[in-house]
Amino acid sequence: VLIASRSGRRLLANDRELTAQCNGAVLNGTRLSCSLLPANMPQANKVAALRATDIYICVWGGDTVHALHMRHGSAIIELRPSGFAQGAPWNWLELHRRWVTRFPGKRAVQPLHFYPVLVSTNSSLMGASESACLERSSRRRAQVARENAKLAPGTKPRRLPHDEWLCYWNADMRIPWSELLPPMSHHIRHLGRQAQGMAKTGKSKVGRQARHGINGNGKGREVGVRRVG
């Protein structure tokens, strides 16, 4: 599992804290191995880290596209601020998802698995620019409401603007560790079912271990979580 670390805006402010909570945690019988990958890491090193990971966690945006370097069967967990996701045009919100999951075949054999996580509005860290944006949005809405109140009977009123989502899309966030557990748990169960399916179809134990990281005692796998820029 690889946690993307950004530079500039739209940061996951508690990425180090999340990594510490994740490292060594046991989820569905699987012990997680977690570390951070800095945003300024050389591209070749990033690609190598992505190729070695099972689950990649990132904030909505261009970091999602890094998942194209991942192995078949890996998963992306994309963190989406609710204040942004609830109002953004679909072609904004789903742009990067479409890039990394576009596949003409059946869903059961799609190369990558995608888990969008809506982060609560309270988890967005609203700085001075975000607060000023919300204030401007509120003033625009109030202005339209006043103008509508003055319209002659029968005149079609203007729609009230609802553009607050623009104030959230670039905000930093802090996400509780608990919000990452459901998608991680789901994908780990998927990997377990996949390994069991291979066993039933007669795949060799050695080959299965090489592809899916099953421990020698057959009781689980170790999953790596790192931070990627």
CSV table of N, CA and C in Angstrom, one decimal, residues 89-209:
chain,number,residue,atom,x,y,z
A,89,PRO,N,-18.3,18.9,-11.5
A,89,PRO,CA,-18.7,18.2,-12.7
A,89,PRO,C,-18.1,16.8,-12.8
A,90,TRP,N,-18.9,15.9,-13.3
A,90,TRP,CA,-18.4,14.5,-13.4
A,90,TRP,C,-17.1,14.4,-14.1
A,91,ASN,N,-16.9,15.2,-15.2
A,91,ASN,CA,-15.7,15.1,-16.0
A,91,ASN,C,-14.5,15.6,-15.3
A,92,TRP,N,-14.7,16.4,-14.2
A,92,TRP,CA,-13.6,16.8,-13.3
A,92,TRP,C,-13.3,15.6,-12.4
A,93,LEU,N,-14.4,15.2,-11.7
A,93,LEU,CA,-14.2,14.2,-10.6
A,93,LEU,C,-13.7,12.9,-11.1
A,94,GLU,N,-14.2,12.4,-12.3
A,94,GLU,CA,-13.9,11.1,-12.7
A,94,GLU,C,-12.7,11.0,-13.7
A,95,LEU,N,-12.1,12.2,-14.0
A,95,LEU,CA,-11.1,12.2,-15.1
A,95,LEU,C,-10.0,11.2,-14.9
A,96,HIS,N,-9.3,11.3,-13.7
A,96,HIS,CA,-8.2,10.4,-13.5
A,96,HIS,C,-8.6,9.0,-13.3
A,97,ARG,N,-9.7,8.8,-12.7
A,97,ARG,CA,-10.2,7.4,-12.6
A,97,ARG,C,-10.4,6.7,-13.9
A,98,ARG,N,-10.9,7.5,-14.9
A,98,ARG,CA,-11.1,6.9,-16.2
A,98,ARG,C,-9.8,6.6,-16.9
A,99,TRP,N,-8.8,7.4,-16.6
A,99,TRP,CA,-7.5,7.2,-17.2
A,99,TRP,C,-6.9,5.8,-16.7
A,100,VAL,N,-7.0,5.6,-15.5
A,100,VAL,CA,-6.3,4.4,-14.9
A,100,VAL,C,-7.2,3.1,-14.9
A,101,THR,N,-8.5,3.2,-15.1
A,101,THR,CA,-9.3,2.0,-15.1
A,101,THR,C,-9.9,1.7,-16.5
A,102,ARG,N,-9.6,2.5,-17.5
A,102,ARG,CA,-10.2,2.2,-18.8
A,102,ARG,C,-9.7,0.8,-19.3
A,103,PHE,N,-10.7,0.0,-19.6
A,103,PHE,CA,-10.4,-1.4,-19.9
A,103,PHE,C,-11.6,-2.0,-20.7
A,104,PRO,N,-11.4,-2.5,-21.9
A,104,PRO,CA,-12.5,-3.0,-22.7
A,104,PRO,C,-13.0,-4.4,-22.3
A,105,GLY,N,-12.3,-5.1,-21.4
A,105,GLY,CA,-12.7,-6.4,-21.0
A,105,GLY,C,-13.7,-6.4,-19.9
A,106,LYS,N,-13.9,-7.6,-19.3
A,106,LYS,CA,-14.8,-7.8,-18.2
A,106,LYS,C,-14.3,-7.2,-16.9
A,107,ARG,N,-15.2,-6.8,-16.1
A,107,ARG,CA,-14.8,-6.1,-14.8
A,107,ARG,C,-14.0,-7.1,-13.9
A,108,ALA,N,-14.4,-8.4,-14.0
A,108,ALA,CA,-13.7,-9.4,-13.1
A,108,ALA,C,-12.2,-9.5,-13.4
A,109,VAL,N,-11.8,-9.2,-14.6
A,109,VAL,CA,-10.4,-9.3,-14.9
A,109,VAL,C,-9.7,-7.9,-15.2
A,110,GLN,N,-10.3,-6.9,-14.7
A,110,GLN,CA,-9.8,-5.5,-15.0
A,110,GLN,C,-8.4,-5.4,-14.4
A,111,PRO,N,-7.5,-4.7,-15.0
A,111,PRO,CA,-6.1,-4.6,-14.5
A,111,PRO,C,-6.0,-4.0,-13.1
A,112,LEU,N,-6.7,-2.9,-12.8
A,112,LEU,CA,-6.6,-2.3,-11.5
A,112,LEU,C,-8.0,-2.1,-10.9
A,113,HIS,N,-8.0,-2.1,-9.6
A,113,HIS,CA,-9.2,-2.0,-8.8
A,113,HIS,C,-9.2,-0.6,-8.2
A,114,PHE,N,-10.4,0.1,-8.3
A,114,PHE,CA,-10.5,1.5,-7.9
A,114,PHE,C,-11.4,1.7,-6.7
A,115,TYR,N,-11.0,2.3,-5.7
A,115,TYR,CA,-11.8,2.6,-4.5
A,115,TYR,C,-11.8,4.1,-4.2
A,116,PRO,N,-12.9,4.8,-4.6
A,116,PRO,CA,-13.0,6.2,-4.2
A,116,PRO,C,-13.5,6.3,-2.7
A,117,VAL,N,-12.8,7.2,-2.0
A,117,VAL,CA,-13.2,7.4,-0.6
A,117,VAL,C,-13.6,8.9,-0.4
A,118,LEU,N,-14.9,9.1,0.0
A,118,LEU,CA,-15.3,10.5,0.2
A,118,LEU,C,-14.9,10.9,1.6
A,119,VAL,N,-14.0,11.9,1.7
A,119,VAL,CA,-13.5,12.4,3.0
A,119,VAL,C,-14.5,13.5,3.4
A,120,SER,N,-14.9,13.4,4.7
A,120,SER,CA,-15.9,14.3,5.2
A,120,SER,C,-15.5,15.8,5.1
A,121,THR,N,-16.4,16.7,5.0
A,121,THR,CA,-16.1,18.1,4.8
A,121,THR,C,-15.3,18.6,6.0
A,122,ASN,N,-15.6,18.1,7.2
A,122,ASN,CA,-14.8,18.5,8.4
A,122,ASN,C,-13.3,18.1,8.3
A,123,SER,N,-13.0,17.2,7.4
A,123,SER,CA,-11.6,16.7,7.3
A,123,SER,C,-10.8,17.6,6.4
A,124,SER,N,-11.5,18.5,5.6
A,124,SER,CA,-10.8,19.5,4.8
A,124,SER,C,-10.2,20.6,5.7
A,125,LEU,N,-9.0,21.0,5.4
A,125,LEU,CA,-8.4,22.1,6.2
A,125,LEU,C,-8.5,23.4,5.4
A,126,MET,N,-9.4,24.2,5.9
A,126,MET,CA,-9.8,25.4,5.1
A,126,MET,C,-8.9,26.5,5.6
A,127,GLY,N,-8.0,26.9,4.7
A,127,GLY,CA,-7.1,28.0,5.0
A,127,GLY,C,-7.7,29.3,4.6
A,128,ALA,N,-6.8,30.4,4.5
A,128,ALA,CA,-7.3,31.7,4.2
A,128,ALA,C,-7.9,31.8,2.8
A,129,SER,N,-7.3,31.2,1.8
A,129,SER,CA,-7.8,31.2,0.5
A,129,SER,C,-9.1,30.5,0.3
A,130,GLU,N,-9.2,29.3,1.0
A,130,GLU,CA,-10.5,28.6,1.0
A,130,GLU,C,-11.6,29.3,1.7
A,131,SER,N,-11.3,30.0,2.8
A,131,SER,CA,-12.3,30.7,3.5
A,131,SER,C,-12.8,31.9,2.7
A,132,ALA,N,-11.8,32.6,2.1
A,132,ALA,CA,-12.2,33.7,1.2
A,132,ALA,C,-13.1,33.3,0.1
A,133,CYS,N,-12.8,32.1,-0.5
A,133,CYS,CA,-13.6,31.6,-1.6
A,133,CYS,C,-15.0,31.3,-1.2
A,134,LEU,N,-15.2,30.7,0.0
A,134,LEU,CA,-16.5,30.5,0.5
A,134,LEU,C,-17.3,31.8,0.8
A,135,GLU,N,-16.6,32.8,1.2
A,135,GLU,CA,-17.2,34.1,1.5
A,135,GLU,C,-17.7,34.7,0.2
A,136,ARG,N,-16.9,34.6,-0.9
A,136,ARG,CA,-17.3,35.2,-2.2
A,136,ARG,C,-18.5,34.4,-2.7
A,137,SER,N,-18.5,33.1,-2.6
A,137,SER,CA,-19.6,32.3,-3.1
A,137,SER,C,-20.9,32.6,-2.3
A,138,SER,N,-20.8,32.9,-1.0
A,138,SER,CA,-22.0,33.2,-0.3
A,138,SER,C,-22.5,34.6,-0.7
A,139,ARG,N,-21.6,35.5,-1.0
A,139,ARG,CA,-22.0,36.9,-1.4
A,139,ARG,C,-22.7,36.8,-2.8
A,140,ARG,N,-22.2,36.0,-3.7
A,140,ARG,CA,-22.8,35.8,-5.0
A,140,ARG,C,-24.2,35.2,-4.9
A,141,ARG,N,-24.4,34.3,-4.1
A,141,ARG,CA,-25.7,33.6,-3.9
A,141,ARG,C,-26.7,34.6,-3.3
A,142,ALA,N,-26.2,35.4,-2.3
A,142,ALA,CA,-27.1,36.4,-1.7
A,142,ALA,C,-27.5,37.5,-2.7
A,143,GLN,N,-26.5,37.9,-3.6
A,143,GLN,CA,-26.8,38.9,-4.6
A,143,GLN,C,-27.9,38.4,-5.6
A,144,VAL,N,-27.8,37.2,-6.0
A,144,VAL,CA,-28.8,36.6,-7.0
A,144,VAL,C,-30.1,36.5,-6.3
A,145,ALA,N,-30.1,36.1,-5.0
A,145,ALA,CA,-31.4,36.0,-4.3
A,145,ALA,C,-32.1,37.4,-4.2
A,146,ARG,N,-31.3,38.4,-3.9
A,146,ARG,CA,-31.9,39.8,-3.8
A,146,ARG,C,-32.5,40.2,-5.2
A,147,GLU,N,-31.7,39.9,-6.2
A,147,GLU,CA,-32.2,40.3,-7.6
A,147,GLU,C,-33.5,39.5,-7.9
A,148,ASN,N,-33.5,38.3,-7.6
A,148,ASN,CA,-34.7,37.5,-7.9
A,148,ASN,C,-36.0,38.0,-7.1
A,149,ALA,N,-35.7,38.5,-5.9
A,149,ALA,CA,-36.8,39.1,-5.1
A,149,ALA,C,-37.4,40.3,-5.7
A,150,LYS,N,-36.7,41.0,-6.6
A,150,LYS,CA,-37.2,42.2,-7.2
A,150,LYS,C,-37.9,42.0,-8.6
A,151,LEU,N,-37.9,40.7,-9.0
A,151,LEU,CA,-38.4,40.5,-10.4
A,151,LEU,C,-39.9,40.6,-10.4
A,152,ALA,N,-40.4,41.0,-11.5
A,152,ALA,CA,-41.9,41.1,-11.7
A,152,ALA,C,-42.5,39.8,-11.7
A,153,PRO,N,-43.8,39.7,-11.3
A,153,PRO,CA,-44.4,38.4,-11.2
A,153,PRO,C,-44.4,37.7,-12.6
A,154,GLY,N,-44.2,36.4,-12.6
A,154,GLY,CA,-44.1,35.7,-13.9
A,154,GLY,C,-42.8,35.6,-14.5
A,155,THR,N,-41.8,36.4,-14.1
A,155,THR,CA,-40.5,36.4,-14.6
A,155,THR,C,-39.7,35.3,-14.0
A,156,LYS,N,-39.0,34.5,-14.9
A,156,LYS,CA,-38.2,33.4,-14.5
A,156,LYS,C,-37.0,33.8,-13.6
A,157,PRO,N,-36.9,33.4,-12.4
A,157,PRO,CA,-35.7,33.8,-11.6
A,157,PRO,C,-34.5,33.1,-12.0
A,158,ARG,N,-33.3,33.7,-11.7
A,158,ARG,CA,-32.0,33.1,-12.0
A,158,ARG,C,-31.8,32.0,-11.0
A,159,ARG,N,-31.1,31.0,-11.4
A,159,ARG,CA,-30.7,29.9,-10.5
A,159,ARG,C,-29.7,30.4,-9.5
A,160,LEU,N,-29.8,30.0,-8.3
A,160,LEU,CA,-28.8,30.4,-7.3
A,160,LEU,C,-27.5,29.7,-7.6
A,161,PRO,N,-26.4,30.3,-7.6
A,161,PRO,CA,-25.1,29.7,-7.8
A,161,PRO,C,-24.7,28.7,-6.6
A,162,HIS,N,-24.2,27.6,-7.0
A,162,HIS,CA,-23.8,26.6,-5.9
A,162,HIS,C,-22.4,26.2,-6.4
A,163,ASP,N,-21.4,27.1,-6.2
A,163,ASP,CA,-20.0,26.8,-6.6
A,163,ASP,C,-19.1,26.6,-5.5
A,164,GLU,N,-19.6,26.3,-4.3
A,164,GLU,CA,-18.7,26.1,-3.1
A,164,GLU,C,-17.7,25.0,-3.3
A,165,TRP,N,-18.0,24.1,-4.2
A,165,TRP,CA,-17.1,22.9,-4.5
A,165,TRP,C,-15.7,23.4,-4.9
A,166,LEU,N,-15.7,24.6,-5.6
A,166,LEU,CA,-14.4,25.1,-6.1
A,166,LEU,C,-13.5,25.5,-4.9
A,167,CYS,N,-14.1,25.8,-3.7
A,167,CYS,CA,-13.4,26.2,-2.6
A,167,CYS,C,-12.7,25.0,-1.9
A,168,TYR,N,-13.2,23.8,-2.2
A,168,TYR,CA,-12.7,22.6,-1.5
A,168,TYR,C,-11.7,21.8,-2.3
A,169,TRP,N,-11.7,21.9,-3.6
A,169,TRP,CA,-11.0,21.0,-4.5
A,169,TRP,C,-9.5,21.0,-4.2
A,170,ASN,N,-8.9,22.1,-3.8
A,170,ASN,CA,-7.5,22.3,-3.7
A,170,ASN,C,-7.1,22.4,-2.2
A,171,ALA,N,-8.0,22.1,-1.3
A,171,ALA,CA,-7.7,22.2,0.1
A,171,ALA,C,-6.9,21.0,0.6
A,172,ASP,N,-6.1,21.2,1.6
A,172,ASP,CA,-5.4,20.1,2.3
A,172,ASP,C,-6.5,19.3,3.1
A,173,MET,N,-6.1,18.1,3.6
A,173,MET,CA,-7.0,17.3,4.4
A,173,MET,C,-6.3,16.5,5.4
A,174,ARG,N,-7.0,16.1,6.4
A,174,ARG,CA,-6.6,15.1,7.4
A,174,ARG,C,-7.6,14.0,7.4
A,175,ILE,N,-7.2,12.8,7.2
A,175,ILE,CA,-8.2,11.7,7.1
A,175,ILE,C,-7.9,10.7,8.3
A,176,PRO,N,-8.9,10.3,9.0
A,176,PRO,CA,-8.7,9.3,10.1
A,176,PRO,C,-8.3,8.0,9.5
A,177,TRP,N,-7.4,7.3,10.2
A,177,TRP,CA,-7.0,6.0,9.8
A,177,TRP,C,-8.2,5.0,9.5
A,178,SER,N,-9.2,5.2,10.3
A,178,SER,CA,-10.4,4.3,10.2
A,178,SER,C,-11.1,4.4,8.9
A,179,GLU,N,-10.9,5.5,8.2
A,179,GLU,CA,-11.6,5.7,6.9
A,179,GLU,C,-10.9,4.9,5.8
A,180,LEU,N,-9.6,4.5,6.0
A,180,LEU,CA,-8.9,3.8,5.0
A,180,LEU,C,-9.1,2.3,5.2
A,181,LEU,N,-9.6,1.8,6.3
A,181,LEU,CA,-9.7,0.4,6.6
A,181,LEU,C,-10.7,-0.3,5.7
A,182,PRO,N,-11.9,0.2,5.4
A,182,PRO,CA,-12.8,-0.6,4.6
A,182,PRO,C,-12.3,-0.9,3.2
A,183,PRO,N,-11.8,0.1,2.4
A,183,PRO,CA,-11.3,-0.3,1.1
A,183,PRO,C,-10.1,-1.2,1.1
A,184,MET,N,-9.2,-1.0,2.1
A,184,MET,CA,-8.0,-1.8,2.2
A,184,MET,C,-8.5,-3.3,2.6
A,185,SER,N,-9.4,-3.4,3.5
A,185,SER,CA,-9.9,-4.7,3.9
A,185,SER,C,-10.6,-5.4,2.7
A,186,HIS,N,-11.3,-4.7,2.0
A,186,HIS,CA,-12.0,-5.2,0.8
A,186,HIS,C,-11.0,-5.8,-0.2
A,187,HIS,N,-10.0,-5.1,-0.5
A,187,HIS,CA,-9.0,-5.5,-1.5
A,187,HIS,C,-8.2,-6.7,-0.9
A,188,ILE,N,-7.8,-6.7,0.3
A,188,ILE,CA,-7.1,-7.8,0.9
A,188,ILE,C,-7.9,-9.1,0.8
A,189,ARG,N,-9.3,-9.0,1.1
A,189,ARG,CA,-10.1,-10.2,0.9
A,189,ARG,C,-10.2,-10.6,-0.5
A,190,HIS,N,-10.2,-9.7,-1.4
A,190,HIS,CA,-10.2,-10.0,-2.9
A,190,HIS,C,-8.9,-10.8,-3.2
A,191,LEU,N,-7.7,-10.3,-2.7
A,191,LEU,CA,-6.5,-11.0,-3.0
A,191,LEU,C,-6.5,-12.4,-2.4
A,192,GLY,N,-7.1,-12.6,-1.2
A,192,GLY,CA,-7.2,-13.9,-0.6
A,192,GLY,C,-8.1,-14.8,-1.5
A,193,ARG,N,-9.2,-14.3,-2.0
A,193,ARG,CA,-10.1,-15.2,-2.8
A,193,ARG,C,-9.4,-15.5,-4.1
A,194,GLN,N,-8.6,-14.6,-4.6
A,194,GLN,CA,-7.9,-14.8,-5.8
A,194,GLN,C,-6.9,-16.0,-5.6
A,195,ALA,N,-6.2,-15.9,-4.5
A,195,ALA,CA,-5.2,-17.0,-4.2
A,195,ALA,C,-5.9,-18.3,-4.0
A,196,GLN,N,-7.0,-18.3,-3.4
A,196,GLN,CA,-7.7,-19.6,-3.2
A,196,GLN,C,-8.2,-20.1,-4.5
A,197,GLY,N,-8.7,-19.3,-5.4
A,197,GLY,CA,-9.1,-19.7,-6.7
A,197,GLY,C,-8.0,-20.4,-7.5
A,198,MET,N,-6.8,-19.8,-7.4
A,198,MET,CA,-5.6,-20.4,-8.1
A,198,MET,C,-5.3,-21.8,-7.5
A,199,ALA,N,-5.5,-21.9,-6.2
A,199,ALA,CA,-5.2,-23.2,-5.6
A,199,ALA,C,-6.2,-24.3,-6.1
A,200,LYS,N,-7.4,-23.9,-6.3
A,200,LYS,CA,-8.4,-24.8,-6.7
A,200,LYS,C,-8.2,-25.2,-8.2
A,201,THR,N,-7.6,-24.3,-9.0
A,201,THR,CA,-7.4,-24.6,-10.4
A,201,THR,C,-6.1,-25.4,-10.6
A,202,GLY,N,-5.4,-25.7,-9.5
A,202,GLY,CA,-4.2,-26.5,-9.7
A,202,GLY,C,-2.9,-25.8,-9.9
A,203,LYS,N,-2.9,-24.5,-9.7
A,203,LYS,CA,-1.7,-23.7,-9.8
A,203,LYS,C,-0.7,-24.2,-8.7
A,204,SER,N,0.6,-24.1,-9.0
A,204,SER,CA,1.6,-24.6,-8.1
A,204,SER,C,1.6,-23.7,-6.9
A,205,LYS,N,1.9,-24.2,-5.7
A,205,LYS,CA,2.0,-23.4,-4.5
A,205,LYS,C,3.2,-22.4,-4.6
A,206,VAL,N,4.3,-22.8,-5.2
A,206,VAL,CA,5.4,-22.0,-5.3
A,206,VAL,C,5.1,-20.8,-6.2
A,207,GLY,N,4.4,-21.1,-7.3
A,207,GLY,CA,4.0,-20.0,-8.3
A,207,GLY,C,3.0,-19.0,-7.6
A,208,ARG,N,2.1,-19.6,-6.8
A,208,ARG,CA,1.1,-18.8,-6.1
A,208,ARG,C,1.8,-17.9,-5.1
A,209,GLN,N,2.8,-18.4,-4.4
A,209,GLN,CA,3.5,-17.6,-3.4
A,209,GLN,C,4.2,-16.4,-4.1
